[in-house]
Short mmCIF file of C-alpha atoms in Angstrom, two decimals:
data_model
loop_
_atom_site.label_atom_id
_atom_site.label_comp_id
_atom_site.label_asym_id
_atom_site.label_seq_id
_atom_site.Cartn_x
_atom_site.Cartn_y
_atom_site.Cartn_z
CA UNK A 225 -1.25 75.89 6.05
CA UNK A 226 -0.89 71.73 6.39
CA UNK A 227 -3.99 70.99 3.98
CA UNK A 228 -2.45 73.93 1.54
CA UNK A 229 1.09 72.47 1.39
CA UNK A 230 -0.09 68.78 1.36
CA UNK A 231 -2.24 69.46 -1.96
CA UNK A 232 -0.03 71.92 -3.52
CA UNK A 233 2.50 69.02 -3.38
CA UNK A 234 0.51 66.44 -4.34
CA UNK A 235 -0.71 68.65 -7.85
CA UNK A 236 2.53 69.52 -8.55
CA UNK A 237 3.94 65.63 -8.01
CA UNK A 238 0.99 64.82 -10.50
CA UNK A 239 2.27 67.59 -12.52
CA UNK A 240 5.40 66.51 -13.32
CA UNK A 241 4.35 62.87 -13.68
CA UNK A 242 2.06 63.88 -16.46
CA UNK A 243 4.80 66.20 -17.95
CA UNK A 244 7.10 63.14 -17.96
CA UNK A 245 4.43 60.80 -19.47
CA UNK A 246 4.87 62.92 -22.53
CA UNK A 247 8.23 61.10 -23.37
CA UNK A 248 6.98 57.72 -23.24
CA UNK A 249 6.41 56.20 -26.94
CA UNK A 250 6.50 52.68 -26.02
CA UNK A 251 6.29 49.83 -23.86
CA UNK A 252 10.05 49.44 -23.23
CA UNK A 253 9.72 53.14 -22.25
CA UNK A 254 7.03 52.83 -20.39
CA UNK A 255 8.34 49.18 -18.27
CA UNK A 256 11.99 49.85 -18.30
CA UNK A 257 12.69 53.15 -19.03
CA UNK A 258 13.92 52.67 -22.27
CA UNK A 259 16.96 51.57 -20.18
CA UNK A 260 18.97 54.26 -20.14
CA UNK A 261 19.00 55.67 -16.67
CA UNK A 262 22.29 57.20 -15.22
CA UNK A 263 23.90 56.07 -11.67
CA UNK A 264 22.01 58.57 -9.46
CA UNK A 265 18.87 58.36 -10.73
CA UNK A 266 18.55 54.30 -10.07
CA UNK A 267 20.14 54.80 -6.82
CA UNK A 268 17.57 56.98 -6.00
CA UNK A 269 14.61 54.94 -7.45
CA UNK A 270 16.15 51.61 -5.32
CA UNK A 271 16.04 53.68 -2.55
CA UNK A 272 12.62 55.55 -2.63
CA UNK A 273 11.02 51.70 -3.65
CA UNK A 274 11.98 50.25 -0.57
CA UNK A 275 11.76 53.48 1.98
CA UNK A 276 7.81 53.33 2.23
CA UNK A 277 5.12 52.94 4.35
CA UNK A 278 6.58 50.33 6.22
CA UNK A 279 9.90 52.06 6.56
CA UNK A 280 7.86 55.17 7.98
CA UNK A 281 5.25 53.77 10.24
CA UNK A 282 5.42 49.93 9.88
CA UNK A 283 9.35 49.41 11.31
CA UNK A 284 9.53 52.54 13.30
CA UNK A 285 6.23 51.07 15.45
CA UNK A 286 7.40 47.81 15.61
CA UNK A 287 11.29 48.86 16.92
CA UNK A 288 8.96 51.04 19.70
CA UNK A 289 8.17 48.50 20.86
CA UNK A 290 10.33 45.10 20.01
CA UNK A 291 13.36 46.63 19.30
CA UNK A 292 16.02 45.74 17.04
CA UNK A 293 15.37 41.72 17.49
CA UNK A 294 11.73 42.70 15.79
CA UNK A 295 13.12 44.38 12.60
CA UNK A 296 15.36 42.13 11.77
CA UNK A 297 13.40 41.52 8.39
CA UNK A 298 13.17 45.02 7.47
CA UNK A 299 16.11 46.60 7.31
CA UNK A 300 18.07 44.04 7.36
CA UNK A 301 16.70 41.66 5.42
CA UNK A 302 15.48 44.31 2.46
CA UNK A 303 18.82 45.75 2.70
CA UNK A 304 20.73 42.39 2.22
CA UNK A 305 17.98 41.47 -0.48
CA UNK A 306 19.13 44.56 -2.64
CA UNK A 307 22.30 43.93 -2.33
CA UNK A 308 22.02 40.55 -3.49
CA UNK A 309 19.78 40.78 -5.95
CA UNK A 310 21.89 43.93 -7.78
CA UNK A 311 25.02 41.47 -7.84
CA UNK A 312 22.58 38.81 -9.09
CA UNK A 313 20.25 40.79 -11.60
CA UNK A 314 23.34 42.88 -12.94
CA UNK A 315 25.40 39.45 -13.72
CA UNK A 316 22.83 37.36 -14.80
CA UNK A 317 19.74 38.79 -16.05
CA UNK A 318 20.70 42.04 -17.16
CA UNK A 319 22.72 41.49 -20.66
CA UNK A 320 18.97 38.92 -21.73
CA UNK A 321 17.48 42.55 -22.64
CA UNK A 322 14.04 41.44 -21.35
CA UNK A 323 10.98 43.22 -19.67
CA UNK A 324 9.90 41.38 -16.65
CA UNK A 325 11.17 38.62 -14.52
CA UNK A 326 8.82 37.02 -15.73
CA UNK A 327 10.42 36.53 -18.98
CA UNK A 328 13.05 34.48 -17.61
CA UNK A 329 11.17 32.32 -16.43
CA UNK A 330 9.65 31.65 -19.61
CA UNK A 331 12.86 31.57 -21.35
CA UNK A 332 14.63 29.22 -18.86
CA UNK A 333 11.76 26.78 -18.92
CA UNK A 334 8.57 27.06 -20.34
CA UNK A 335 5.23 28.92 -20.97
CA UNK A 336 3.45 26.97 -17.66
CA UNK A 337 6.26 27.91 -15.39
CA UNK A 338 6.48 31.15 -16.62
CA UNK A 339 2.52 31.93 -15.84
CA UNK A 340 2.69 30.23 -12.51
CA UNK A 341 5.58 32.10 -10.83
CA UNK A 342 4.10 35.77 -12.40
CA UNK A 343 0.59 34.55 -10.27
CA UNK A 344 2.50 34.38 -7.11
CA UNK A 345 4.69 37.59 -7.46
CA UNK A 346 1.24 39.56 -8.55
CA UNK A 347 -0.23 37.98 -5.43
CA UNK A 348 2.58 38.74 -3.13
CA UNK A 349 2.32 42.59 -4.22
CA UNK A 350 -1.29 42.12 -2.72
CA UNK A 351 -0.09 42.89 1.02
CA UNK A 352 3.06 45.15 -0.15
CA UNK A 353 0.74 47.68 -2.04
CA UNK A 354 -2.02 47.91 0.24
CA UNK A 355 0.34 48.65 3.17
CA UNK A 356 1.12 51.70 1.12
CA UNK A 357 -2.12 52.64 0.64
CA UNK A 358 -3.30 52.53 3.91
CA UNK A 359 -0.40 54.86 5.18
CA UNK A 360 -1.59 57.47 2.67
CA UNK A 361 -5.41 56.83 3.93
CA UNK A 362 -3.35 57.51 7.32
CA UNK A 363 -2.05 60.49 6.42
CA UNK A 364 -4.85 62.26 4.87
CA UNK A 365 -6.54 61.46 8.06
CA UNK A 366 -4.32 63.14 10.63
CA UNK A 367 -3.11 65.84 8.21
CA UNK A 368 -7.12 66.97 7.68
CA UNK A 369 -7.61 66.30 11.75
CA UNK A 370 -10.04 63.28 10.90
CA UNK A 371 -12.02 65.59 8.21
CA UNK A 372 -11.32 63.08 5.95
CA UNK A 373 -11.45 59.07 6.61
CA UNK A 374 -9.16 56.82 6.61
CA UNK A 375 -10.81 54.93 3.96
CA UNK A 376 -11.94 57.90 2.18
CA UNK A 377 -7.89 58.83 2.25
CA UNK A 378 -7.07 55.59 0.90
CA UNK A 379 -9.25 56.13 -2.39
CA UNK A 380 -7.92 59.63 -2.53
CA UNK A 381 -4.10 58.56 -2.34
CA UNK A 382 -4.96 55.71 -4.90
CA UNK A 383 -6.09 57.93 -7.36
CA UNK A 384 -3.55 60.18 -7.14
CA UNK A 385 -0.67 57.46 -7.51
CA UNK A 386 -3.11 56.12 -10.00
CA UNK A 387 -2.99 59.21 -12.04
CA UNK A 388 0.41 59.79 -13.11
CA UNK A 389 2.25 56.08 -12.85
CA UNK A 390 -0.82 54.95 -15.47
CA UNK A 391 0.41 57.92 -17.73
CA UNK A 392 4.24 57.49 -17.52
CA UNK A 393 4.79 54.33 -16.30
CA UNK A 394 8.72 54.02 -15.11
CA UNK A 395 10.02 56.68 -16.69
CA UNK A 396 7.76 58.86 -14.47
CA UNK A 397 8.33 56.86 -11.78
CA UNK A 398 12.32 57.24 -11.65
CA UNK A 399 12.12 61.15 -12.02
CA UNK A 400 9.71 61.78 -8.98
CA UNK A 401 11.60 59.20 -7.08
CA UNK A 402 15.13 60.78 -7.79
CA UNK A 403 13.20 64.31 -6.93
CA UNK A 404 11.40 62.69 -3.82
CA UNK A 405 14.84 60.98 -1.91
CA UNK A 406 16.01 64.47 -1.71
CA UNK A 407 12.24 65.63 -0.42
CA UNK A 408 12.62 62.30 2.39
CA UNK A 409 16.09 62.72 3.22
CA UNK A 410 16.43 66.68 4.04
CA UNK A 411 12.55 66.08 5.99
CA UNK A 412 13.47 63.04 8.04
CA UNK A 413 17.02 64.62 8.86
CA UNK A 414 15.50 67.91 9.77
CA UNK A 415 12.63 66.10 11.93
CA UNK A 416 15.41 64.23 13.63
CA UNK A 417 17.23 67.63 14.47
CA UNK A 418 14.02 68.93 16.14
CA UNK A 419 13.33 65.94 18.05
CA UNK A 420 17.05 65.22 19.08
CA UNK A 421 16.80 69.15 20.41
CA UNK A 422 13.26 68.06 22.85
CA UNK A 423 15.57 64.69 23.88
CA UNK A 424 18.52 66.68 24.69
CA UNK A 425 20.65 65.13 22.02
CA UNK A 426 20.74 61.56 20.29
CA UNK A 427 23.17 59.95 23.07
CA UNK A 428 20.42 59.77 25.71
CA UNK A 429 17.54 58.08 23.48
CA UNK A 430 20.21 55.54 22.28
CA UNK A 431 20.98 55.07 25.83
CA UNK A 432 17.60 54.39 27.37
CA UNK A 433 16.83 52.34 24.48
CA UNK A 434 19.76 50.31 25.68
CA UNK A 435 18.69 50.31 28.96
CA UNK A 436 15.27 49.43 27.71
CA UNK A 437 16.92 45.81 26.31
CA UNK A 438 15.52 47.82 22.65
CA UNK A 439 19.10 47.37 20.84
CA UNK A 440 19.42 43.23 21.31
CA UNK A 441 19.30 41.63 17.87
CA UNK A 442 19.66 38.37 18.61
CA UNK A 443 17.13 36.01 20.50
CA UNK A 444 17.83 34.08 23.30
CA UNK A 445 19.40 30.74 23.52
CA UNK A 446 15.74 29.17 22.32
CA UNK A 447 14.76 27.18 19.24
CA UNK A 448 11.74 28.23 18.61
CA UNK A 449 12.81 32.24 18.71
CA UNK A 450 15.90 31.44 16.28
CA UNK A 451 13.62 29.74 14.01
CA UNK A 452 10.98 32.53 13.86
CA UNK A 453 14.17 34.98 13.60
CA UNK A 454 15.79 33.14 10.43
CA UNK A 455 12.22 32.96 9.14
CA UNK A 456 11.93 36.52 9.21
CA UNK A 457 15.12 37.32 8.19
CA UNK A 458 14.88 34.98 4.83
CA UNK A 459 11.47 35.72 4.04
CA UNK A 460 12.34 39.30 3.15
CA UNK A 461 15.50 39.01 1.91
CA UNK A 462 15.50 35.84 -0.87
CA UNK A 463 11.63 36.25 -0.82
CA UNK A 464 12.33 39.98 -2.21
CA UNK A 465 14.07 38.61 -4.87
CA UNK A 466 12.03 37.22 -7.76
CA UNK A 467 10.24 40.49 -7.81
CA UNK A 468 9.60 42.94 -10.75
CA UNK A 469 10.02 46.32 -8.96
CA UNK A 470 12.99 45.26 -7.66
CA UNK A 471 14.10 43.77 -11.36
CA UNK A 472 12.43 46.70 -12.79
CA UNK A 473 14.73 49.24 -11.06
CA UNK A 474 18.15 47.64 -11.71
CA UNK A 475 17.33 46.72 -15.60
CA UNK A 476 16.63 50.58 -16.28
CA UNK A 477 20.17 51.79 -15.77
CA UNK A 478 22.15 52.58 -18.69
CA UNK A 479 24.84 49.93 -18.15
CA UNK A 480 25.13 46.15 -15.85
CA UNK A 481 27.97 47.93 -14.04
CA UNK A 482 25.49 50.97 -13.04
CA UNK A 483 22.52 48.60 -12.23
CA UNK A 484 25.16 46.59 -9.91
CA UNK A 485 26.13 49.82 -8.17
CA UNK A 486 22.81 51.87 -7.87
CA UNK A 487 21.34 49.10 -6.06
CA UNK A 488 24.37 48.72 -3.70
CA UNK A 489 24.55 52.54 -3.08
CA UNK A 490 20.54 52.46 -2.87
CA UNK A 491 20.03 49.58 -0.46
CA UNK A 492 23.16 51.20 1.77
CA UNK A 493 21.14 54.36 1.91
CA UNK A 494 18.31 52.74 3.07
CA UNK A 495 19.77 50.49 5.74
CA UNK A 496 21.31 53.83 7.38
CA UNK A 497 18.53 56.40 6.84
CA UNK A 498 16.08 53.67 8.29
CA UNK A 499 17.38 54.05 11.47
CA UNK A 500 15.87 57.76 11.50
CA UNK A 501 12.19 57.22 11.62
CA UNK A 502 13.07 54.56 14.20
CA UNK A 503 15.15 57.28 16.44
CA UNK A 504 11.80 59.96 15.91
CA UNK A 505 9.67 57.31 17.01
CA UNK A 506 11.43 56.14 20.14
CA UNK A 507 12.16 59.59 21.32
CA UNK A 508 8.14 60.20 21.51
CA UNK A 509 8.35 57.75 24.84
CA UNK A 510 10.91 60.09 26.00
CA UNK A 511 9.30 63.11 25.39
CA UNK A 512 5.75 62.43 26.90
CA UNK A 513 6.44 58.81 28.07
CA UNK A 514 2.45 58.58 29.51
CA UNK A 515 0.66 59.48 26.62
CA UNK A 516 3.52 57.76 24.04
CA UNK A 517 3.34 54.29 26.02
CA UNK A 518 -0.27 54.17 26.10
CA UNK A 519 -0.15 54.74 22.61
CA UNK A 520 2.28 51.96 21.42
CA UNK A 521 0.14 49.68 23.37
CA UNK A 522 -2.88 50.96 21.17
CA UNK A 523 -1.98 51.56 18.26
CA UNK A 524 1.97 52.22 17.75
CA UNK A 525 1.48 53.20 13.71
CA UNK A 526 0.33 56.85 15.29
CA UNK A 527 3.37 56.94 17.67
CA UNK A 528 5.46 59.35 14.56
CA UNK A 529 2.56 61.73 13.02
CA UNK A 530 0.71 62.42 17.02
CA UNK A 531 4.47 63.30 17.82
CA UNK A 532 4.62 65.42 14.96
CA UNK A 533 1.15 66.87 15.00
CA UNK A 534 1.28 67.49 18.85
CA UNK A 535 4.36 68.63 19.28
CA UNK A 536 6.04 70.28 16.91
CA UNK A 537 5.14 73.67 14.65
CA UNK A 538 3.47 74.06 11.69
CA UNK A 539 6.93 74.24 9.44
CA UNK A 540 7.89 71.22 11.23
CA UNK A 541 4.66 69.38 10.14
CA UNK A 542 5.07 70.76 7.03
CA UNK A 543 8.30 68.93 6.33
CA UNK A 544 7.29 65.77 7.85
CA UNK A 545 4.21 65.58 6.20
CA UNK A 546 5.92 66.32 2.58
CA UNK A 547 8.54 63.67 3.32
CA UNK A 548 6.04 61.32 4.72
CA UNK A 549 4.18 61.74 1.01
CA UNK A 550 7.39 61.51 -1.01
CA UNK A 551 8.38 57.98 1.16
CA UNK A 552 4.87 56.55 0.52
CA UNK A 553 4.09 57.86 -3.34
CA UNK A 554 6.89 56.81 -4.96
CA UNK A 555 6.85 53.59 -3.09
CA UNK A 556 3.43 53.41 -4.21
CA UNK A 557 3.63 53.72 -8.02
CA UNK A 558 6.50 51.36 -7.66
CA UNK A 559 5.01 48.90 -6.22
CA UNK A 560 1.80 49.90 -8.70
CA UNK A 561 3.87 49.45 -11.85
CA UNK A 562 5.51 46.12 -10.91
CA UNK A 563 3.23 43.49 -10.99
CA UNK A 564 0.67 45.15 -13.33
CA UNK A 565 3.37 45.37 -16.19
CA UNK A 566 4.25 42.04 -15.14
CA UNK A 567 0.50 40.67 -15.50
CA UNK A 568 0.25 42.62 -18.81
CA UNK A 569 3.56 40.92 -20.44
CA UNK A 570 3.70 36.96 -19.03
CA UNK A 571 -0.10 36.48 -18.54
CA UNK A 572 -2.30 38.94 -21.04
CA UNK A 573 0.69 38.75 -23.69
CA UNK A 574 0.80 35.26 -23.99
CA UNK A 575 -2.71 35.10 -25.24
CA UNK A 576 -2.40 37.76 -27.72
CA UNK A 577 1.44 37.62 -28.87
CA UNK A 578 1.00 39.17 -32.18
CA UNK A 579 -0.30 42.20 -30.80
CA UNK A 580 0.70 45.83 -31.66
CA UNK A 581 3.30 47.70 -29.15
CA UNK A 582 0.70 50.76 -29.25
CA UNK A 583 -1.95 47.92 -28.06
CA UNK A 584 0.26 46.12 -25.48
CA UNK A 585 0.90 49.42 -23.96
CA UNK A 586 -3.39 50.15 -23.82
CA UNK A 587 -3.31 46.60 -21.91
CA UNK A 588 -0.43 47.49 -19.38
CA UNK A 589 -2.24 51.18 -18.49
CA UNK A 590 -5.83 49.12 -17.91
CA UNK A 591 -3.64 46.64 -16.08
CA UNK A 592 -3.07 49.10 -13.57
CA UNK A 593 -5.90 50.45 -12.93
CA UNK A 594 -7.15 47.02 -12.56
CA UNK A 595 -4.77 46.21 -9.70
CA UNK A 596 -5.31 49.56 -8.29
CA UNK A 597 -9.10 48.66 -7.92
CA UNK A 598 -8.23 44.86 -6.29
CA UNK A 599 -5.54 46.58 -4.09
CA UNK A 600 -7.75 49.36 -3.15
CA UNK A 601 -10.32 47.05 -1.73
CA UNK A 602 -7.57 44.61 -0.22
CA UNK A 603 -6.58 47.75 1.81
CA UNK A 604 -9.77 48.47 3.09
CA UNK A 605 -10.77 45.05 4.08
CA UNK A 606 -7.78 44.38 5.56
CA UNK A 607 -6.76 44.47 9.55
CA UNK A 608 -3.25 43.71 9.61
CA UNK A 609 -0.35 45.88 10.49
CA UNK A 610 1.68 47.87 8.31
CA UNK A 611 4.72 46.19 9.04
CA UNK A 612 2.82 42.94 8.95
CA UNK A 613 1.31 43.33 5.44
CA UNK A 614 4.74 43.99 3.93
CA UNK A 615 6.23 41.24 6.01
CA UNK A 616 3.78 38.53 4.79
CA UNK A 617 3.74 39.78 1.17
CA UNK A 618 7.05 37.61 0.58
CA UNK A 619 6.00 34.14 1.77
CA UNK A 620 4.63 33.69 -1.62
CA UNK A 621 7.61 34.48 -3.81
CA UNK A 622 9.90 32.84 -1.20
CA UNK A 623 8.32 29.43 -1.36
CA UNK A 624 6.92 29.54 -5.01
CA UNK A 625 9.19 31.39 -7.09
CA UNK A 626 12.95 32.21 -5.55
CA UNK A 627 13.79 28.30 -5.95
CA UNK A 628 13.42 28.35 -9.85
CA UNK A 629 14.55 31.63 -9.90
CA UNK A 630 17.91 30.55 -8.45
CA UNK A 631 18.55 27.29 -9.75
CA UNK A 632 17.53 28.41 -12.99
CA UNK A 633 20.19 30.86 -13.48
CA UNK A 634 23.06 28.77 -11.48
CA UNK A 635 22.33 25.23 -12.04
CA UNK A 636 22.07 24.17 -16.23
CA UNK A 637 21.01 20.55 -14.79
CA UNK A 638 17.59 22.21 -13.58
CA UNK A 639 14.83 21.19 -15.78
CA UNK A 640 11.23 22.64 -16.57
CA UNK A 641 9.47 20.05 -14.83
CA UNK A 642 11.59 20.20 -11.62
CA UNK A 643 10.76 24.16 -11.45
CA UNK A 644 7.73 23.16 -11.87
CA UNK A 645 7.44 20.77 -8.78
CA UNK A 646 9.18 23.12 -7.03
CA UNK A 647 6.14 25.98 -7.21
CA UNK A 648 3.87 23.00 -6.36
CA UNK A 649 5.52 21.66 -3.48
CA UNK A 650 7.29 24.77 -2.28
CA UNK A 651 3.28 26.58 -2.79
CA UNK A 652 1.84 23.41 -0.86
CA UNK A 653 4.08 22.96 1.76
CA UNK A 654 3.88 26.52 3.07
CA UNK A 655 -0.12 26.55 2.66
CA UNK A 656 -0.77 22.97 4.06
CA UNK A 657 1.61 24.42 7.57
CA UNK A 658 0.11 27.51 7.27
CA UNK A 659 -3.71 26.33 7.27
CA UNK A 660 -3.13 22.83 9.51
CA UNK A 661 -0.37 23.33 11.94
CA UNK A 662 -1.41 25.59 14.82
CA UNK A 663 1.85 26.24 16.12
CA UNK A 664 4.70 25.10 14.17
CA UNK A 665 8.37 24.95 15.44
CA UNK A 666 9.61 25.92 11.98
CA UNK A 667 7.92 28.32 10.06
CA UNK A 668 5.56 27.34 7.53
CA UNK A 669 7.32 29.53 4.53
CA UNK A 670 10.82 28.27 5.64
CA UNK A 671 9.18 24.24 4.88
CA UNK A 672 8.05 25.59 2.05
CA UNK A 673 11.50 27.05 0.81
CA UNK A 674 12.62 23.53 1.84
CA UNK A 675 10.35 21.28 -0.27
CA UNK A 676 10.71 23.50 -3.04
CA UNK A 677 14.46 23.11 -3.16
CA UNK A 678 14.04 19.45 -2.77
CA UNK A 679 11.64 18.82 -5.36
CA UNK A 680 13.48 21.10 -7.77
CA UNK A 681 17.06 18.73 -6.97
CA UNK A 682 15.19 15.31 -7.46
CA UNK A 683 12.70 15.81 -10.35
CA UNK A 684 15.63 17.72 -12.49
CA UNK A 685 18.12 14.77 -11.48
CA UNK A 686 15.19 12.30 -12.93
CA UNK A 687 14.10 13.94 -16.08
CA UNK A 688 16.36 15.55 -19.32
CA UNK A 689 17.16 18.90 -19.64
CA UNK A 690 15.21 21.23 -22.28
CA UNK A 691 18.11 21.74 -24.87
CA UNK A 692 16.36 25.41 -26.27
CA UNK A 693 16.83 26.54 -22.32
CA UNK A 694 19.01 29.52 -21.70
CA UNK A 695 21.52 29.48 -19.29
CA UNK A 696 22.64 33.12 -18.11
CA UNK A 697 25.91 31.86 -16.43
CA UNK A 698 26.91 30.62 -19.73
CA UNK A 699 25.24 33.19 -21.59
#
């Protein structure tokens, strides 16, 4: 009855993705959704970008067993980072009427900037994308009771994300997502119901995870822990900035004042309704605390579906499993779409600008399937955590790309060549600490952010302004 459900959802997900596709005549269609999506609908597709993989598996495991002091970057950091970057997107960057991120950059400074900063946001979707891929490898492996790989799961889940976000681009995307919050949110809720029944309420896992020192969020009075805390904390909320799926989501909505409020509402949704998976998870230690604790120790990803699978009845399963699938599919062809369409328009279009839209919508599709194939073997080479492959994924944009992001749109004096210093020095600084310090008091991305700042300040200051620059604040 599992297998049946799981692959009568997934066709008819595919279904309507392809049905959708039909609508989609162009490339503003197809990146932006011709920019005319209504208030739910973007709240929902801010929401179902962000509540993933990691949401799921990656911060459930790691509250299990850090706690609150251990997700500090995700929720509270992504959260924050929607917030800020709906007030910021909506105010600044929404009236330009442009594609990608990307194009501001190109706008604000020049062609070389512009190609630089869309290399490191493709490269930080690397980790981001793969994560989701190898929680849908995941659950094609428990859901089939190891009939089917892992790895053989993670081609299977690619092709089926492949399938219908190459077809209908954004405008498929938003309709599954707004269909798939309501799929997460009544499965997680009703999961949490079960489990709080087997726990003998919520009030007694909340209190042993008390007890258990779990609900601390701040470190100690030590350096070196309120370092690596900020660290966290920044990378994923300014480094989640410069992104496209993030800029992708808020520039579809009909109006500024809509894009401003469905990310609000949709990164407020998340913060609370992240806090679910993390209560399911935790209550598995209460519930069979021998085989849960050994478990965390091993391998704390399969702390939520062996709860699920082994403890709970088929409907139950059912409904997990179905949310599980929304969370990590529409996640997945977000996070697909971004940096593919953003490849497609700053790097492939600048070769080729006099290109037809019918063409430059052929180059976005084989994009995609392009970066499906790199992230698809990324996934299966890598090792790292869920949690840990989202969490990385920002370093990138946060040292190479958030500093002329930000100055560009609220400092006029900021100049092409100091945005340019800044992706060289902010870029170098965190590799060079990365690679050559073993154990560095600050963290290398946070140097990074530093010496990007600091280059952007003093090569602006020493060089003159280009006069053709846009400046949104003034726009």
């Amino acid at each position: 009855m599992l297998v049946t459900f799981v692959l009568a959802y997934l066709a008819l997900s595919i279904a309507i993705g392809l049905f959708v596709a039909t609508r989609v005549h162009n490339t503003k269609d197809f990146a932006v959704a011709g920019r005319h999506l209504p208030l739910p609908v973007v709240t929902a597709t801010v929401f179902a970008t962000w509540f993933g993989a990691e949401a799921v598996f990656g911060v459930s495991a790691t509250f299990v067993k850090e706690g609150l002091r251990g997700v500090v970057a995700d929720p509270f950091g992504s959260s924050m980072c929607l917030v800020i970057a709906g007030f910021f997107f909506a105010s600044q960057l929404y009236k330009l009427n442009i594609i990608t991120i990307g194009d501001f950059y190109r706008m604000r400074y020049n062609r070389p900037v512009e190609v630089l900063t869309t290399l490191c946001i493709v490269a930080s979707y690397l980790g981001w994308v793969s994560a989701q891929i190898k929680a849908l490898g995941l659950i094609f492996n428990v859901v089939t009771n190891g009939a089917i790989s892992p790895e053989m799961g993670m081609v299977i889940g690619t092709a089926i994300v492949l399938t219908y976000t190459t077809f209908g681009g954004m405008l498929s995307v938003a309709i599954l997502d707004f269909i798939q919050m309501g799929v997460i949110m009544g499965g997680m809720l009703y999961i949490g119901y079960v489990v709080s029944g087997m726990t003998g309420g919520v009030a007694p896992v909340i209190d042993h995870a008390r007890a258990a020192g779990k609900l601390d969020f701040f470190p100690p009075a030590d350096l070196a822990m309120w370092l690596t805390f900020i660290g966290a904390w920044m990378t994923m909320m300014l480094g989640s900035i410069p992104q496209q799926d993030v800029f992708q989501r808020i520039t579809s909505a009909k109006t500024a004042k809509i894009a401003i409020w469905g990310s609000v509402l949709g990164a407020t949704i998340y913060f609370c309704f992240t806090f679910v998976p993390m209560f399911i998870a935790y209550s598995a230690t209460l519930i069979d605390a021998k085989v849960f604790t050994e478990l965390v120790e091993k391998d704390s990803q399969m702390v939520l579906p062996t709860l699920v699978v082994s403890h709970m009845p088929v409907v139950a399963q059912v409904v997990f499993f179905g949310a599980v699938l929304s969370a990590i599919m529409s996640c997945s062809s977000a996070t697909l779409l971004a940096p593919s369409v953003t490849f497609a328009e700053n790097i492939v279009k600048g070769f080729y600008p006099h290109m037809s839209d019918k063409k430059f919508l052929l180059i976005m599709r084989i994009t995609i399937v392009c970066f499906a194939c790199v992230v698809l073997m990324f996934a299966l080479n890598s090792q790292a955590s869920i949690f840990k492959m989202v969490e990385n994924a920002y370093k990138v944009t946060l040292a190479g790309a958030f500093v002329p992001l930000f100055f560009g749109a609220f400092w006029r004096r900021s100049t092409s060549a100091g945005a340019m210093a800044a992706i060289i020095f902010g870029i170098g600084g965190w590799l060079s600490v990365e690679f050559l310090v073993k154990e560095s008091l600050v963290p290398p991305q946070l140097i990074g952010l530093g010496a990007s700042a600091l280059a952007m300040i003093v090569v602006s200051l020493l060089t003159k302004p280009h006069h053709n620059a846009i400046h949104p604040s003034h726009a």
